[in-house]
Tab-separated table of C-alpha atoms in Angstrom:
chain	number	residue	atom	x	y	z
Z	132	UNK	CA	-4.860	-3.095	-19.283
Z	133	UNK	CA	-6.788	-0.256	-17.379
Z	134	UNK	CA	-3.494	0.890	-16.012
Z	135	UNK	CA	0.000	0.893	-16.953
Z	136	UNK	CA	1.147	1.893	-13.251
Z	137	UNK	CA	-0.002	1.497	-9.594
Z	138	UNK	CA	1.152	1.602	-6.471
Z	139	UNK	CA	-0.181	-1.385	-3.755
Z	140	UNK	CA	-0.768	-0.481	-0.562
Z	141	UNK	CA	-0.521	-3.118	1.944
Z	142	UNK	CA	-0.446	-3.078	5.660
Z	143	UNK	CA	1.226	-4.531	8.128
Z	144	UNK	CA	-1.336	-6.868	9.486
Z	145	UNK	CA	-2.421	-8.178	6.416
Z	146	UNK	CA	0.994	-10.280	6.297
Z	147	UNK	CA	0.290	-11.377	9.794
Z	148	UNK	CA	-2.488	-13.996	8.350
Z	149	UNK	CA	-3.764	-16.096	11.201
Z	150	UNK	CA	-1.257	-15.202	13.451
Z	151	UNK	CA	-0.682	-12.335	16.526
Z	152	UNK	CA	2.151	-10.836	14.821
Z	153	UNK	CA	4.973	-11.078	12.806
Z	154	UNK	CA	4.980	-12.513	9.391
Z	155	UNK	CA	3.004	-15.539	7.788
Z	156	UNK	CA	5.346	-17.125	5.216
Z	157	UNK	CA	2.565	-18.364	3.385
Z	158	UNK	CA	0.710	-15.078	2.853
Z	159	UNK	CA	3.508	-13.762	1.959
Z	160	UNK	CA	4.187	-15.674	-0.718
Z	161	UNK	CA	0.459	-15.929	-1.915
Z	162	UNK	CA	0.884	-11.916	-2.419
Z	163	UNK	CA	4.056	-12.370	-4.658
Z	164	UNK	CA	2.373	-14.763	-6.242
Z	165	UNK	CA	-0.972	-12.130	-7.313
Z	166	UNK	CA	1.713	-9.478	-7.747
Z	167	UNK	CA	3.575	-11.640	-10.430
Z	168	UNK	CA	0.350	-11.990	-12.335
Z	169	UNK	CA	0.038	-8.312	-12.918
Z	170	UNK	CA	3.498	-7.927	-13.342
Z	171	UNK	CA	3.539	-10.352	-16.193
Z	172	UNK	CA	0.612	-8.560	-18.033
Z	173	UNK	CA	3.093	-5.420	-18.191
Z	174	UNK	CA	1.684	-2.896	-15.265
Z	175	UNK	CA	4.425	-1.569	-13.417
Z	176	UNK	CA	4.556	-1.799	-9.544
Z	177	UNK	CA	5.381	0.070	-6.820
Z	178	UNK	CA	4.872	-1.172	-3.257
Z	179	UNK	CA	4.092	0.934	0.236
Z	180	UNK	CA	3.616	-1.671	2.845
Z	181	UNK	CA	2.996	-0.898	6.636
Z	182	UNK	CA	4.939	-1.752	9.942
Z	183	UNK	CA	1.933	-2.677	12.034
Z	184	UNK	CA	2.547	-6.273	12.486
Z	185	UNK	CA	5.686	-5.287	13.594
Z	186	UNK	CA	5.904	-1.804	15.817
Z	187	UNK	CA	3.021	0.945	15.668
Z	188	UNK	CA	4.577	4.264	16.809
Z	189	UNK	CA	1.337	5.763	17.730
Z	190	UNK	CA	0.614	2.679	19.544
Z	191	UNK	CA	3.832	3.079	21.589
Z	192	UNK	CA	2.924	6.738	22.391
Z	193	UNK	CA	-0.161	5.619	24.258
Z	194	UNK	CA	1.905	3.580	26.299
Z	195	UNK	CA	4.496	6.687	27.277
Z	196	UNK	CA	7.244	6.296	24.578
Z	197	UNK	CA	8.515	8.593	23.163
Z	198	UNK	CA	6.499	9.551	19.954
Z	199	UNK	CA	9.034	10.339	17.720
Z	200	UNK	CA	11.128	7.520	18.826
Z	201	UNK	CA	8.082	5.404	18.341
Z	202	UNK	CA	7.472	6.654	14.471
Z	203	UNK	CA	10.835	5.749	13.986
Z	204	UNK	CA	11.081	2.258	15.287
Z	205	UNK	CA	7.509	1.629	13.185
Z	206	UNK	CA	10.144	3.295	10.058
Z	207	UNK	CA	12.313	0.528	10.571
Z	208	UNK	CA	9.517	-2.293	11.037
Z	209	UNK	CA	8.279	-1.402	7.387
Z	210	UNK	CA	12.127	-1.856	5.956
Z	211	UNK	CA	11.376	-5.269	7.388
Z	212	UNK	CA	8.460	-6.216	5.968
Z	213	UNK	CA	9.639	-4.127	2.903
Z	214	UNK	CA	12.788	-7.021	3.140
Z	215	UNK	CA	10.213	-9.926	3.417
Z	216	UNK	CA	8.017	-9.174	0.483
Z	217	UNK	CA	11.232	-8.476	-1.781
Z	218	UNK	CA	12.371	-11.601	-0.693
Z	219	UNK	CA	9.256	-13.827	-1.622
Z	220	UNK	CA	9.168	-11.498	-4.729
Z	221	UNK	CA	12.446	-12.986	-5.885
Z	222	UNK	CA	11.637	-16.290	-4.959
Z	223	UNK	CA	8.356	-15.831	-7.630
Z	224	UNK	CA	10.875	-15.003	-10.349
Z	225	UNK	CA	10.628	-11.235	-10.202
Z	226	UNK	CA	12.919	-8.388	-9.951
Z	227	UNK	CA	12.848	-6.157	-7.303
Z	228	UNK	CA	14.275	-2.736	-5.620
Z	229	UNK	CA	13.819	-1.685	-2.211
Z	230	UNK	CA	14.105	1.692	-1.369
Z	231	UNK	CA	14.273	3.537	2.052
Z	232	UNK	CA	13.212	6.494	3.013
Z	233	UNK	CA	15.625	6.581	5.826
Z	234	UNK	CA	19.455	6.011	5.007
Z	235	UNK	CA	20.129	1.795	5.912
Z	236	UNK	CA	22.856	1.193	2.819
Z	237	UNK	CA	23.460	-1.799	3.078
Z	238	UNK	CA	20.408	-3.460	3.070
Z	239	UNK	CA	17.737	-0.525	0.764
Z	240	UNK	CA	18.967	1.845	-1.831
Z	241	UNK	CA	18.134	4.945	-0.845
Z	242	UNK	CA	14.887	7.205	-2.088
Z	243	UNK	CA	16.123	8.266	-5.390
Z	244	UNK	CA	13.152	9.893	-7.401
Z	245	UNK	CA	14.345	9.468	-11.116
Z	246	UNK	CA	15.870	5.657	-10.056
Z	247	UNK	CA	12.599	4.497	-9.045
Z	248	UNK	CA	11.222	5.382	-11.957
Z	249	UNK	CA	13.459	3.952	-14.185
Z	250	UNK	CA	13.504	0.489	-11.947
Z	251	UNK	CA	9.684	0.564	-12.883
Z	252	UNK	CA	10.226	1.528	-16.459
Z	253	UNK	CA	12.684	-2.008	-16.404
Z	254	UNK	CA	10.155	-3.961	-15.164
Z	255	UNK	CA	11.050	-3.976	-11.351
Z	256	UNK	CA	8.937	-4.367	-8.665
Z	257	UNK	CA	9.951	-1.449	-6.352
Z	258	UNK	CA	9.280	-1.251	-2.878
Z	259	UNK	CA	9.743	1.697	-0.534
Z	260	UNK	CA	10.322	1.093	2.986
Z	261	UNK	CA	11.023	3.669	6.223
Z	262	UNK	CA	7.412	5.273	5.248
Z	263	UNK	CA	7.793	9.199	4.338
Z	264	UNK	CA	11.165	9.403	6.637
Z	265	UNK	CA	9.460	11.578	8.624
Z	266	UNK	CA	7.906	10.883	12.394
Z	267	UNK	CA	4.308	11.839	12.770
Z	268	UNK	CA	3.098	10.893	8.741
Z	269	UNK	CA	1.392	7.074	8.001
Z	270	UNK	CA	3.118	4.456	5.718
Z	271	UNK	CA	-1.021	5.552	4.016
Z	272	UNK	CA	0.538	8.948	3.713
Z	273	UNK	CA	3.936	7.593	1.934
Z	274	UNK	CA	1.653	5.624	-0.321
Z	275	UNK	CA	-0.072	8.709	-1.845
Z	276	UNK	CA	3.003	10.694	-1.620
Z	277	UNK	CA	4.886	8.002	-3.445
Z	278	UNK	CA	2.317	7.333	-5.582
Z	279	UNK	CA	2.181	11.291	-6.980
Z	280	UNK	CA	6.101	11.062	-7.425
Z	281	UNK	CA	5.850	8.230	-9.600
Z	282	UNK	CA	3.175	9.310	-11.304
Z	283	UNK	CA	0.988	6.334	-11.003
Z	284	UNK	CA	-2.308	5.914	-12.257
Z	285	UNK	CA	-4.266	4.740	-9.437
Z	286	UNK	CA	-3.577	3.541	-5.715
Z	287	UNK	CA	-4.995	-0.100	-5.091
Z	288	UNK	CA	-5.232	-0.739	-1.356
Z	289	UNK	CA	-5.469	-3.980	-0.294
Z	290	UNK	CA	-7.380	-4.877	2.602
Z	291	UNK	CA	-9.093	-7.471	4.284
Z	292	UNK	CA	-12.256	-6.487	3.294
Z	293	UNK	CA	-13.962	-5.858	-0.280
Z	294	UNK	CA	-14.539	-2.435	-0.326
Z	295	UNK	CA	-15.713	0.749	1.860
Z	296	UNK	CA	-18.896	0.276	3.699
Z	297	UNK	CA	-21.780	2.259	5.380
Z	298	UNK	CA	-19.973	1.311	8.557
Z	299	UNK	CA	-17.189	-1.685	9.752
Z	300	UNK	CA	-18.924	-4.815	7.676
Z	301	UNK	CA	-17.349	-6.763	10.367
Z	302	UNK	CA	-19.389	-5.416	13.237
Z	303	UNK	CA	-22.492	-4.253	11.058
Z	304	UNK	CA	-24.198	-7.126	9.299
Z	305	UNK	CA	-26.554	-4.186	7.448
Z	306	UNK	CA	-23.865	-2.105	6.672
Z	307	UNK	CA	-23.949	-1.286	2.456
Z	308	UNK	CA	-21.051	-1.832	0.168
Z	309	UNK	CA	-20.360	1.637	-2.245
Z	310	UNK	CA	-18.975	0.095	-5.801
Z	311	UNK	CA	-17.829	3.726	-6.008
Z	312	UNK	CA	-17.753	7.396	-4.211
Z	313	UNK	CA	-16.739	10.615	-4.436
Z	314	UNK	CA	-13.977	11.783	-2.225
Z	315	UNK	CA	-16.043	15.075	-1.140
Z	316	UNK	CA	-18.735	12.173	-0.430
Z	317	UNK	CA	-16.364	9.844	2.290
Z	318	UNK	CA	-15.455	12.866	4.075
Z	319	UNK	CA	-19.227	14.286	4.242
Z	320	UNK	CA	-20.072	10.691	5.415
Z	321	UNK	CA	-16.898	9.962	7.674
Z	322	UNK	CA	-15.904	6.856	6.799
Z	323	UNK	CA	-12.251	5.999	7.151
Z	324	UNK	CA	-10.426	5.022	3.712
Z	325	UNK	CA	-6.720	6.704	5.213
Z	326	UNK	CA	-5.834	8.810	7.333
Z	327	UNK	CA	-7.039	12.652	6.602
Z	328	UNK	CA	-3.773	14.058	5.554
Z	329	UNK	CA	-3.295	10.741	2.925
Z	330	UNK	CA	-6.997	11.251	1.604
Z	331	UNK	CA	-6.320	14.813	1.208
Z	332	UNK	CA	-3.398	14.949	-0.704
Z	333	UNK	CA	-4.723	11.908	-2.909
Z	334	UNK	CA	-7.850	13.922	-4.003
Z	335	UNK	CA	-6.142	17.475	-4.255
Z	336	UNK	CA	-3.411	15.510	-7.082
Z	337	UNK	CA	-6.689	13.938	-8.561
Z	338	UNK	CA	-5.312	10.411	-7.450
Z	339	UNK	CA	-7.890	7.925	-7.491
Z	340	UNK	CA	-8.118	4.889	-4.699
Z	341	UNK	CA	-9.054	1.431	-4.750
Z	342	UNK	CA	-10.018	-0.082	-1.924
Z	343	UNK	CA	-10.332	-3.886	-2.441
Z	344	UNK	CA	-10.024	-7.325	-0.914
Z	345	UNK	CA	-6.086	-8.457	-1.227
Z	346	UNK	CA	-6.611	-12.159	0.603
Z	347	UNK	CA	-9.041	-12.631	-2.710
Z	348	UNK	CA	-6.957	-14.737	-5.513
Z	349	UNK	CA	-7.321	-12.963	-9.099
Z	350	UNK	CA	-8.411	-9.620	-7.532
Z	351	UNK	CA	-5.509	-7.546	-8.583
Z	352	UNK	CA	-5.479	-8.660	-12.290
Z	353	UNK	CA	-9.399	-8.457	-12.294
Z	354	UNK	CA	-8.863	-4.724	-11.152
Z	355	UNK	CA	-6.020	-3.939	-13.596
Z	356	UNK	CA	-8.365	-5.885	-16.779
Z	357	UNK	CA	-10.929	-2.864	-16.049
Z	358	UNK	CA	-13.183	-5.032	-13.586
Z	359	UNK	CA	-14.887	-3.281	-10.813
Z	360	UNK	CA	-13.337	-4.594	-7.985
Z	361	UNK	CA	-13.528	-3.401	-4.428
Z	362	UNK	CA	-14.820	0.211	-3.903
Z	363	UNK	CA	-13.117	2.932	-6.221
Z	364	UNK	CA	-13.044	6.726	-4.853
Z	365	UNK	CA	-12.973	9.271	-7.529
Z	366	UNK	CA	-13.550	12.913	-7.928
């Protein structure tokens, strides 16, 4: 295997499927299902997944709330989801941890460092919900943070699209797929991988990033067998 650990990145959206919001049962358990595949070949994963389908802070702020009461409502949307994907995780055989960054006992174990390593080392699939604890930082910013304390190899985020582009492939049939870039090259160009305190602290700790196309069956073990998958950024 390429690498022995990584941390997934999902959002929020991505386990809205077809819908308008909330969660798609069925997508939900077709990611279990590609995360059992690499968990079976040995890598060890650890899980940041977004709030969006749920609550967007920001998104509330527009709209006069509160910011900070915003960030913290989109917290608890990802212990949600974070509930969800351990859930369909279990029901594909797996073993799983969530952990929160924000204190909910009875339903997360809280953030515990050297724990979440050794859940890994077992063979757990851990999960961290309630994004860095913090108001004002992205669940993209608790994936590279959390990816750095576990000392992962590589962050793999899973999209709905196959990789970064000249511009949104979506609205720009011309736009141009990279197979791989530089960091110092994205922010030259501008294009948006994460948010600029995420992409910053992921290339100052020489953290490399995926970007691939989640909804695509295979694509995770095809990217942990060494296949170039998706767009990779690199120093």
């Amino acid at each position: 295997m390429q690498y022995k650990r990584i941390l997934l990145k999902l959002s929020g959206e991505a386990l809205m499927g077809d819908r308008q919001y909330g969660i798609d049962p069925k997508r939900l358990d077709d990611y279990a299902k590609e995360i059992k595949t690499i968990i079976d070949a040995g890598v060890e994963v650890a899980i940041v997944i977004g709030g969006g389908n749920i609550f967007r802070g920001i998104s509330g702020a527009s709209k006069g709330m509160d910011r900070v009461q915003g960030d913290h409502m989109g917290m608890l949307a990802t212990v949600i989801n974070g509930l969800a994907l351990q859930s369909a995780c279990e029901d594909n055989g797996m073993q799983t941890r969530l952990q929160s960054a924000i204190k909910i006992n009875e339903v997360a174990e809280p953030f515990i460092r050297r724990k979440a390593i050794r859940h890994l080392e077992k063979g757990r699939v851990v999960i961290f919900g309630g994004g860095t604890g913090n108001p004002y930082f992205t669940t993209d910013s608790a994936a590279v943070l959390r990816a750095i304390e576990m000392e992962a190899d590589v962050i793999l985020k899973g999209t709905r699209v196959d990789g970064i582009y000249t511009s949104d492939p979506e609205q720009n049939t011309d736009a141009t797929k990279f197979d791989f870039i530089s960091f110092e090259e994205v922010l030259k160009k501008g294009l948006k991988v994460m948010d600029t305190t995420a992409f910053t602290l992921s290339q100052e700790n020489e953290l490399p990033i995926i970007v691939f196309d989640m909804n695509t069956s295979g694509n995770l073990l095809r990217i942990i067998s060494g296949e170039n998958i998706g767009t990779k950024v690199n120093l």
